Every structure is written in C-alpha cells, then in structure tokens.
Amino acid sequence: MKTKPLFTFGEPKVDAILARNLASDDLRISPKMRVQDVIGKERTERLESEDFHYMTKAHFDFVVHPQTTPAYPLFAVEFDGPVHAQPEAHRRDAIKNRLCRDANLPLLRIGYSDINEYEKMSVLDFMLQCYVKFQKRHPEIQREIQERLDSLGAEDIETLIDDAPCIDPSLDSGFLFEIETRFPPTLAIQRRLRDNFGVVEGTTGNASKLGGSFSALVLPKGESDPPEENGFVVSSATGYIASAGGLVTESMVLVREERSASARIWLPCADEIPPAPNIADLGKWGPADFDAMNARSAAMWFASVPGISGWHIASEMSEYLVWKALQDWAFENLLTNNGR
C-alpha cells in the first residue's frame, strides 16, 4: 500500500485561486468529492448503465458550497489537463456534463490558460470575482431597472419593450453587470499609460481636455458567429494610440493593434455534436430539420455559473491583450513623463 497525491498537474494552483477568492465564513471549497455524494437520481429516474456506473465511480475536482447545513452545492469546478484531450476522457467528460445538466448543477470547466497570471491575476481569479460580485450587485441592478421603469410613462415603456426588436440594453441586468465589471489588469495598464506617458483613454479631443499628450481607444470587433464547434467563442478587439488633438485621422495614429481571445460558452453532453441545419433556409425547414436542431441543442449545455459569462470573459481578455500590446509599444517608443 502507498499514499497517493491529493492534487495533480495544475490542481494545487486552482485550489489556491479558489481559496483566495471564495473561502469565507459563508463559502467552502471541498476537493475530490464523489459525484454520487453531490448529485443523485430521483426515485423514479432511470439512468443509462454507463452514466450510472460513472456517477458511482467518478469525483469532482472541486465543489463550492455554503458553510451552512444542509450544504447544497452551488457549483462544481473541473480542471481539464492534457489528458482531457484524449477521446476516452472526452467521453467521460460528456457524461459528467450530462449528469450536472440534468441535476441543474452549474459546472465550470477550466484549463491551463485560465490559471496563467496577467498582472498577478488569472482569468479564473476574474471569473470568481465576477461570481462574488454578482451575488450582491445583480439584485441592485434589477432594482435600479425597476425604478427606471416605474418612472416612465406607459408610452415610453411600450417603446422600450414592445416596439423594440430585442431587449433594450438599459433593461438587461446581465449586460449592465458586464459593462461595469472590467478585467482589473486592463485598468492597471490604463493607469500606467496615463501616469507614465500621458496616454488618456478616449478620443483625441478628450485626451487634450484631460491634459493628455496622446489618446488611446480600444473597441471590440465582435465575436465568432456561430460559436465555435468546440464550445468556445472567439472575441476580437482593436485599438490605437494617437497624438492628441481634434478628430482622429489616420496620420495621427501612431500604432494600431488587434488581438483575439476565446472562452468556453457551452459544454458537450454527447460524444459528437450533430451539425446544425442551414439557418439561411429556416423558412424551408421540414420536420427532419427541426429534429436535427433539437438533437444538436440536446447535445450542448450552456452551463454558466451565475455572473460568469464566456462572452464577457472573451471580450475582456481580447481588450486586455490589445491594451497590453499598446503598453509594450509605449515603453519602447515614447518618453515617460519624467523624460526617461
């Protein structure tokens, strides 16, 4: 007999990140919990033999739950190391995804790229900070939206809700939460550019008004459409540094950068994801096309943890990478405010 390591690969780092962001009087992180101790089938529910066998043998890397009793799980975290790229591991992952989906247990799957640090913060740190902030901030945003609606007349409300082709962003609590929740390393770079080089975020005219010598602007370019078949969405951003003045022209742009980043938005619940019918021919779809779309939807699970959106993470990271590239250029090509 011999002892075995409790953690493998990057799991110790994941454990440390979870602890520093979630460990409190209210929350606890439990590693290596058996799946059947976290979720279970209903009395009348029947599972495929493979799923049932897996549920009784497998474990979760980490489970986040309250300190209170009974401590129902809030979400699980799986660290996918290199072995998860193998076909058999992919099959097992799909079973675990399917079990969590059917039990309504959010599952956060992360990889090595999520624990790499940027300005001493990892993507996983940011995800967990979003989760914690969301618990407090989301109800407040919803109250603010309701107060706004209460202050409007019936005609204004009809314009915002009934006449709009989609929900007005000012009424979307998720959207409002995301635009106020920035990746902290991005904010650190913006401060460094301003303090060291007089580079101010915004248009060139704004930079002049704020006493800046240069302006910097970073904008999202959009996301992959449709989402990648592997469950990840790719977001792109572009940005520039320009000399301060009036309206920006191409001759004023000193450097322009573009970067992309990806984040997971759905998990596979089957060995293979059925292809989607041609959306362009939606008006011509027959029963077989709708059956194909239903089969595809059943194989995909948007397993979002409250406050953690893959679209938000990818967008924030692509913008951060652009700001980082602009900062690197500034340190090589601009004099600092102290002349060095």
Short mmCIF file of C-alpha atoms in Angstrom, two decimals:
data_model
loop_
_atom_site.label_atom_id
_atom_site.label_comp_id
_atom_site.label_asym_id
_atom_site.label_seq_id
_atom_site.Cartn_x
_atom_site.Cartn_y
_atom_site.Cartn_z
CA MET A 1 0.00 0.00 0.00
CA LYS A 2 1.06 3.58 -0.55
CA THR A 3 -0.24 7.09 -0.27
CA LYS A 4 -1.40 8.99 -3.36
CA PRO A 5 -1.15 12.70 -4.19
CA LEU A 6 -4.32 14.65 -3.49
CA PHE A 7 -3.74 17.00 -6.42
CA THR A 8 -2.21 16.56 -9.88
CA PHE A 9 -0.97 18.89 -12.63
CA GLY A 10 -2.32 22.42 -12.06
CA GLU A 11 -4.87 21.49 -9.39
CA PRO A 12 -2.85 22.95 -6.46
CA LYS A 13 -2.89 26.34 -8.19
CA VAL A 14 -6.63 26.05 -8.87
CA ASP A 15 -7.16 25.22 -5.20
CA ALA A 16 -5.19 28.31 -4.14
CA ILE A 17 -7.14 30.57 -6.52
CA LEU A 18 -10.47 29.20 -5.31
CA ALA A 19 -9.43 29.68 -1.68
CA ARG A 20 -8.30 33.27 -2.02
CA ASN A 21 -11.46 34.30 -3.86
CA LEU A 22 -14.19 32.20 -2.26
CA ALA A 23 -13.06 30.92 1.14
CA SER A 24 -15.04 32.88 3.72
CA ASP A 25 -17.47 32.47 6.59
CA ASP A 26 -20.17 31.78 4.01
CA LEU A 27 -18.48 29.53 1.42
CA ARG A 28 -16.35 26.42 1.47
CA ILE A 29 -14.39 24.62 -1.25
CA SER A 30 -14.31 20.82 -0.98
CA PRO A 31 -11.92 18.91 -3.27
CA LYS A 32 -12.28 15.38 -4.62
CA MET A 33 -15.93 14.87 -3.72
CA ARG A 34 -17.61 11.80 -5.19
CA VAL A 35 -20.17 12.63 -7.85
CA GLN A 36 -22.80 10.49 -6.14
CA ASP A 37 -22.31 12.47 -2.92
CA VAL A 38 -23.09 15.71 -4.76
CA ILE A 39 -25.88 14.70 -7.15
CA GLY A 40 -28.23 11.73 -7.26
CA LYS A 41 -31.11 10.41 -9.29
CA GLU A 42 -34.76 10.68 -8.34
CA ARG A 43 -36.53 7.52 -7.14
CA THR A 44 -38.39 7.11 -10.43
CA GLU A 45 -35.49 8.26 -12.61
CA ARG A 46 -33.60 5.78 -14.74
CA LEU A 47 -30.06 6.34 -15.97
CA GLU A 48 -28.19 4.65 -18.76
CA SER A 49 -25.95 1.98 -17.25
CA GLU A 50 -22.81 3.82 -18.39
CA ASP A 51 -23.98 7.06 -16.76
CA PHE A 52 -24.94 5.30 -13.52
CA HIS A 53 -21.62 3.46 -13.35
CA TYR A 54 -19.72 6.70 -13.93
CA MET A 55 -21.73 8.53 -11.25
CA THR A 56 -20.79 5.92 -8.65
CA LYS A 57 -17.07 5.90 -9.53
CA ALA A 58 -16.12 9.46 -10.51
CA HIS A 59 -15.41 12.56 -8.44
CA PHE A 60 -15.46 16.33 -8.88
CA ASP A 61 -12.15 18.20 -8.68
CA PHE A 62 -13.75 20.89 -6.52
CA VAL A 63 -17.25 21.66 -5.23
CA VAL A 64 -18.23 25.10 -3.93
CA HIS A 65 -20.95 25.07 -1.30
CA PRO A 66 -22.18 27.08 1.71
CA GLN A 67 -20.90 26.52 5.23
CA THR A 68 -24.47 26.16 6.40
CA THR A 69 -26.31 22.85 6.85
CA PRO A 70 -27.72 21.36 4.69
CA ALA A 71 -24.93 22.44 2.34
CA TYR A 72 -26.36 22.07 -1.15
CA PRO A 73 -23.70 22.57 -3.86
CA LEU A 74 -23.55 25.93 -5.63
CA PHE A 75 -21.30 24.84 -8.50
CA ALA A 76 -18.50 22.42 -9.35
CA VAL A 77 -15.10 23.16 -10.88
CA GLU A 78 -13.21 20.79 -13.18
CA PHE A 79 -9.59 21.38 -14.17
CA ASP A 80 -9.03 19.88 -17.61
CA GLY A 81 -5.38 18.95 -18.00
CA PRO A 82 -3.75 17.43 -21.12
CA VAL A 83 -5.40 14.03 -20.58
CA HIS A 84 -8.81 15.55 -21.30
CA ALA A 85 -7.88 15.89 -24.97
CA GLN A 86 -7.95 12.10 -25.34
CA PRO A 87 -11.10 10.53 -26.87
CA GLU A 88 -11.92 8.36 -23.83
CA ALA A 89 -11.54 11.35 -21.47
CA HIS A 90 -13.75 13.39 -23.78
CA ARG A 91 -16.40 10.67 -23.48
CA ARG A 92 -16.21 10.68 -19.68
CA ASP A 93 -16.38 14.47 -19.61
CA ALA A 94 -19.57 14.38 -21.69
CA ILE A 95 -21.15 12.02 -19.15
CA LYS A 96 -20.23 14.30 -16.25
CA ASN A 97 -21.55 17.31 -18.16
CA ARG A 98 -24.79 15.46 -18.82
CA LEU A 99 -25.23 14.43 -15.18
CA CYS A 100 -24.63 18.00 -13.97
CA ARG A 101 -27.03 19.39 -16.56
CA ASP A 102 -29.79 17.01 -15.51
CA ALA A 103 -29.18 17.86 -11.83
CA ASN A 104 -29.11 21.64 -12.54
CA LEU A 105 -25.63 21.88 -11.04
CA PRO A 106 -23.55 24.59 -12.77
CA LEU A 107 -20.16 23.28 -13.88
CA LEU A 108 -17.13 25.47 -14.52
CA ARG A 109 -14.54 23.75 -16.72
CA ILE A 110 -11.15 25.46 -16.87
CA GLY A 111 -7.74 24.78 -18.37
CA TYR A 112 -4.14 25.90 -18.02
CA SER A 113 -4.79 29.18 -19.85
CA ASP A 114 -7.30 30.13 -17.15
CA ILE A 115 -4.73 29.92 -14.35
CA ASN A 116 -1.95 31.83 -16.14
CA GLU A 117 -1.42 35.20 -14.47
CA TYR A 118 -1.66 38.65 -16.05
CA GLU A 119 -0.57 41.46 -13.73
CA LYS A 120 -0.75 38.89 -10.87
CA MET A 121 -4.34 37.95 -11.75
CA SER A 122 -5.57 34.90 -13.62
CA VAL A 123 -8.70 34.52 -15.71
CA LEU A 124 -10.02 32.17 -13.03
CA ASP A 125 -9.49 34.91 -10.42
CA PHE A 126 -11.57 37.24 -12.57
CA MET A 127 -14.30 34.63 -13.09
CA LEU A 128 -14.63 34.03 -9.37
CA GLN A 129 -14.61 37.75 -8.59
CA CYS A 130 -17.45 38.13 -11.11
CA TYR A 131 -19.36 35.37 -9.29
CA VAL A 132 -18.91 37.01 -5.87
CA LYS A 133 -19.78 40.49 -7.14
CA PHE A 134 -22.83 39.17 -9.00
CA GLN A 135 -24.41 37.86 -5.80
CA LYS A 136 -24.60 41.39 -4.40
CA ARG A 137 -24.70 43.60 -7.46
CA HIS A 138 -27.26 41.79 -9.63
CA PRO A 139 -30.24 42.35 -7.28
CA GLU A 140 -29.22 46.01 -7.01
CA ILE A 141 -29.15 46.38 -10.81
CA GLN A 142 -32.57 44.75 -11.07
CA ARG A 143 -33.96 47.23 -8.53
CA GLU A 144 -32.40 50.12 -10.48
CA ILE A 145 -34.05 48.86 -13.68
CA GLN A 146 -37.42 48.56 -11.94
CA GLU A 147 -37.08 52.08 -10.51
CA ARG A 148 -36.39 53.37 -14.01
CA LEU A 149 -39.43 51.58 -15.40
CA ASP A 150 -41.58 52.93 -12.56
CA SER A 151 -40.52 56.47 -13.51
CA LEU A 152 -41.57 56.08 -17.16
CA GLY A 153 -44.95 56.54 -18.72
CA ALA A 154 -46.84 53.74 -20.46
CA GLU A 155 -45.87 55.04 -23.91
CA ASP A 156 -42.16 55.11 -23.05
CA ILE A 157 -42.32 51.59 -21.64
CA GLU A 158 -44.07 50.35 -24.77
CA THR A 159 -41.31 51.87 -26.91
CA LEU A 160 -38.61 50.22 -24.82
CA ILE A 161 -40.19 46.79 -24.52
CA ASP A 162 -42.95 46.11 -27.02
CA ASP A 163 -41.68 48.01 -30.06
CA ALA A 164 -38.03 47.00 -29.78
CA PRO A 165 -36.79 44.03 -31.87
CA CYS A 166 -34.73 42.86 -28.87
CA ILE A 167 -34.36 43.80 -25.22
CA ASP A 168 -33.11 47.33 -24.66
CA PRO A 169 -29.55 47.16 -23.19
CA SER A 170 -30.58 49.56 -20.41
CA LEU A 171 -33.09 46.91 -19.23
CA ASP A 172 -30.71 43.95 -19.48
CA SER A 173 -29.30 43.33 -15.99
CA GLY A 174 -26.67 40.91 -17.31
CA PHE A 175 -25.41 43.43 -19.87
CA LEU A 176 -25.28 46.23 -17.29
CA PHE A 177 -23.35 43.99 -14.89
CA GLU A 178 -20.78 43.12 -17.54
CA ILE A 179 -20.07 46.66 -18.74
CA GLU A 180 -19.30 47.76 -15.18
CA THR A 181 -17.17 44.68 -14.41
CA ARG A 182 -13.80 45.11 -16.08
CA PHE A 183 -10.72 42.88 -16.01
CA PRO A 184 -8.56 44.62 -13.34
CA PRO A 185 -5.23 44.24 -15.21
CA THR A 186 -6.74 46.30 -18.06
CA LEU A 187 -7.45 49.13 -15.63
CA ALA A 188 -3.89 48.86 -14.27
CA ILE A 189 -2.44 49.26 -17.78
CA GLN A 190 -4.66 52.27 -18.46
CA ARG A 191 -3.41 53.96 -15.27
CA ARG A 192 0.20 53.14 -16.16
CA LEU A 193 -0.15 54.61 -19.66
CA ARG A 194 -1.71 57.77 -18.26
CA ASP A 195 0.80 58.25 -15.43
CA ASN A 196 3.94 57.35 -17.38
CA PHE A 197 3.23 58.64 -20.88
CA GLY A 198 0.22 60.95 -20.74
CA VAL A 199 -1.84 58.47 -22.75
CA VAL A 200 -5.51 59.02 -21.91
CA GLU A 201 -8.30 56.63 -22.81
CA GLY A 202 -10.85 58.08 -25.20
CA THR A 203 -10.94 60.17 -28.35
CA THR A 204 -8.14 62.58 -29.21
CA GLY A 205 -10.28 65.57 -28.27
CA ASN A 206 -10.98 64.12 -24.84
CA ALA A 207 -7.28 63.48 -24.32
CA SER A 208 -6.48 67.15 -24.89
CA LYS A 209 -9.17 68.27 -22.46
CA LEU A 210 -7.82 65.90 -19.81
CA GLY A 211 -4.27 67.15 -20.26
CA GLY A 212 -3.03 64.08 -22.08
CA SER A 213 -0.38 64.08 -24.77
CA PHE A 214 -1.83 61.03 -26.52
CA SER A 215 -5.16 59.25 -26.75
CA ALA A 216 -5.84 55.53 -26.74
CA LEU A 217 -9.00 53.80 -27.80
CA VAL A 218 -9.79 50.08 -27.72
CA LEU A 219 -13.03 48.74 -29.15
CA PRO A 220 -14.48 45.24 -29.55
CA LYS A 221 -14.66 43.99 -33.12
CA GLY A 222 -17.16 41.22 -32.43
CA GLU A 223 -17.38 37.50 -31.78
CA SER A 224 -17.28 34.37 -33.88
CA ASP A 225 -20.71 33.58 -35.28
CA PRO A 226 -21.83 30.89 -34.87
CA PRO A 227 -19.90 29.86 -31.74
CA GLU A 228 -17.00 27.50 -32.30
CA GLU A 229 -17.90 23.83 -32.53
CA ASN A 230 -15.58 23.03 -29.63
CA GLY A 231 -17.69 25.06 -27.20
CA PHE A 232 -15.58 28.22 -27.27
CA VAL A 233 -16.45 31.67 -28.56
CA VAL A 234 -13.71 33.89 -30.03
CA SER A 235 -13.82 37.63 -29.41
CA SER A 236 -11.65 40.23 -31.16
CA ALA A 237 -10.69 43.80 -30.27
CA THR A 238 -8.75 46.56 -31.99
CA GLY A 239 -7.15 49.70 -30.61
CA TYR A 240 -4.69 52.50 -31.25
CA ILE A 241 -2.61 55.26 -29.70
CA ALA A 242 -2.85 58.61 -31.47
CA SER A 243 -1.46 62.09 -30.91
CA ALA A 244 -3.90 64.32 -29.06
CA GLY A 245 -5.83 66.94 -30.97
CA GLY A 246 -9.15 67.17 -32.77
CA LEU A 247 -10.89 64.40 -34.64
CA VAL A 248 -8.55 61.48 -35.15
CA THR A 249 -7.19 60.91 -38.65
CA GLU A 250 -5.05 58.07 -39.92
CA SER A 251 -1.97 60.31 -39.95
CA MET A 252 -2.39 60.89 -36.19
CA VAL A 253 -2.41 57.17 -35.36
CA LEU A 254 0.98 56.11 -34.02
CA VAL A 255 0.27 52.43 -33.52
CA ARG A 256 -2.66 50.11 -34.12
CA GLU A 257 -3.07 46.64 -32.61
CA GLU A 258 -5.62 43.83 -32.87
CA ARG A 259 -5.94 40.74 -30.70
CA SER A 260 -8.36 37.85 -30.11
CA ALA A 261 -9.24 35.70 -27.11
CA SER A 262 -11.53 32.75 -26.54
CA ALA A 263 -13.65 31.46 -23.68
CA ARG A 264 -15.90 28.47 -23.18
CA ILE A 265 -19.64 29.10 -23.51
CA TRP A 266 -21.08 25.59 -23.68
CA LEU A 267 -20.19 22.02 -22.76
CA PRO A 268 -20.76 18.89 -24.86
CA CYS A 269 -23.21 16.35 -23.44
CA ALA A 270 -22.67 13.77 -26.18
CA ASP A 271 -19.70 12.11 -27.87
CA GLU A 272 -20.39 14.09 -31.05
CA ILE A 273 -22.31 17.31 -31.64
CA PRO A 274 -24.80 16.92 -34.52
CA PRO A 275 -24.36 19.51 -37.29
CA ALA A 276 -26.84 22.38 -37.45
CA PRO A 277 -29.25 22.69 -40.37
CA ASN A 278 -28.74 25.69 -42.62
CA ILE A 279 -30.20 28.66 -40.73
CA ALA A 280 -30.46 30.61 -44.01
CA ASP A 281 -33.10 28.10 -45.13
CA LEU A 282 -35.15 28.34 -41.91
CA GLY A 283 -38.32 29.16 -43.83
CA LYS A 284 -37.94 25.92 -45.77
CA TRP A 285 -37.25 23.66 -42.80
CA GLY A 286 -39.18 20.41 -42.55
CA PRO A 287 -39.66 18.02 -39.60
CA ALA A 288 -36.22 16.44 -40.18
CA ASP A 289 -34.51 19.85 -39.90
CA PHE A 290 -36.27 20.67 -36.62
CA ASP A 291 -35.41 17.21 -35.28
CA ALA A 292 -31.76 17.80 -36.21
CA MET A 293 -31.74 21.16 -34.42
CA ASN A 294 -33.36 19.64 -31.33
CA ALA A 295 -30.75 16.86 -31.31
CA ARG A 296 -27.98 19.44 -31.57
CA SER A 297 -29.45 21.54 -28.75
CA ALA A 298 -29.75 18.46 -26.53
CA ALA A 299 -26.03 17.76 -27.03
CA MET A 300 -24.97 21.29 -25.97
CA TRP A 301 -25.22 22.67 -22.43
CA PHE A 302 -24.73 26.35 -21.63
CA ALA A 303 -23.56 25.60 -18.10
CA SER A 304 -22.98 29.13 -16.88
CA VAL A 305 -22.17 29.85 -13.25
CA PRO A 306 -24.09 32.97 -12.13
CA GLY A 307 -22.08 36.08 -13.04
CA ILE A 308 -19.60 34.18 -15.25
CA SER A 309 -20.28 34.62 -18.97
CA GLY A 310 -17.96 33.20 -21.60
CA TRP A 311 -18.85 36.06 -23.95
CA HIS A 312 -17.89 38.58 -21.26
CA ILE A 313 -14.62 36.80 -20.42
CA ALA A 314 -13.55 36.54 -24.08
CA SER A 315 -14.38 40.20 -24.72
CA GLU A 316 -12.50 41.43 -21.64
CA MET A 317 -9.46 39.31 -22.44
CA SER A 318 -9.24 40.41 -26.09
CA GLU A 319 -9.37 44.05 -24.97
CA TYR A 320 -6.74 43.40 -22.30
CA LEU A 321 -4.39 41.89 -24.88
CA VAL A 322 -4.75 44.97 -27.07
CA TRP A 323 -4.05 47.28 -24.12
CA LYS A 324 -1.02 45.13 -23.24
CA ALA A 325 0.30 45.44 -26.81
CA LEU A 326 -0.20 49.22 -26.74
CA GLN A 327 1.63 49.42 -23.42
CA ASP A 328 4.56 47.40 -24.77
CA TRP A 329 4.78 49.76 -27.76
CA ALA A 330 4.66 52.82 -25.49
CA PHE A 331 7.55 51.61 -23.32
CA GLU A 332 9.65 51.08 -26.45
CA ASN A 333 8.73 54.24 -28.36
CA LEU A 334 7.51 57.00 -26.02
CA LEU A 335 9.34 59.09 -23.45
CA THR A 336 7.94 58.78 -19.96
CA ASN A 337 6.67 61.89 -18.19
CA ASN A 338 9.97 62.14 -16.33
CA GLY A 339 11.92 62.13 -19.60
CA ARG A 340 13.23 58.56 -19.43
#
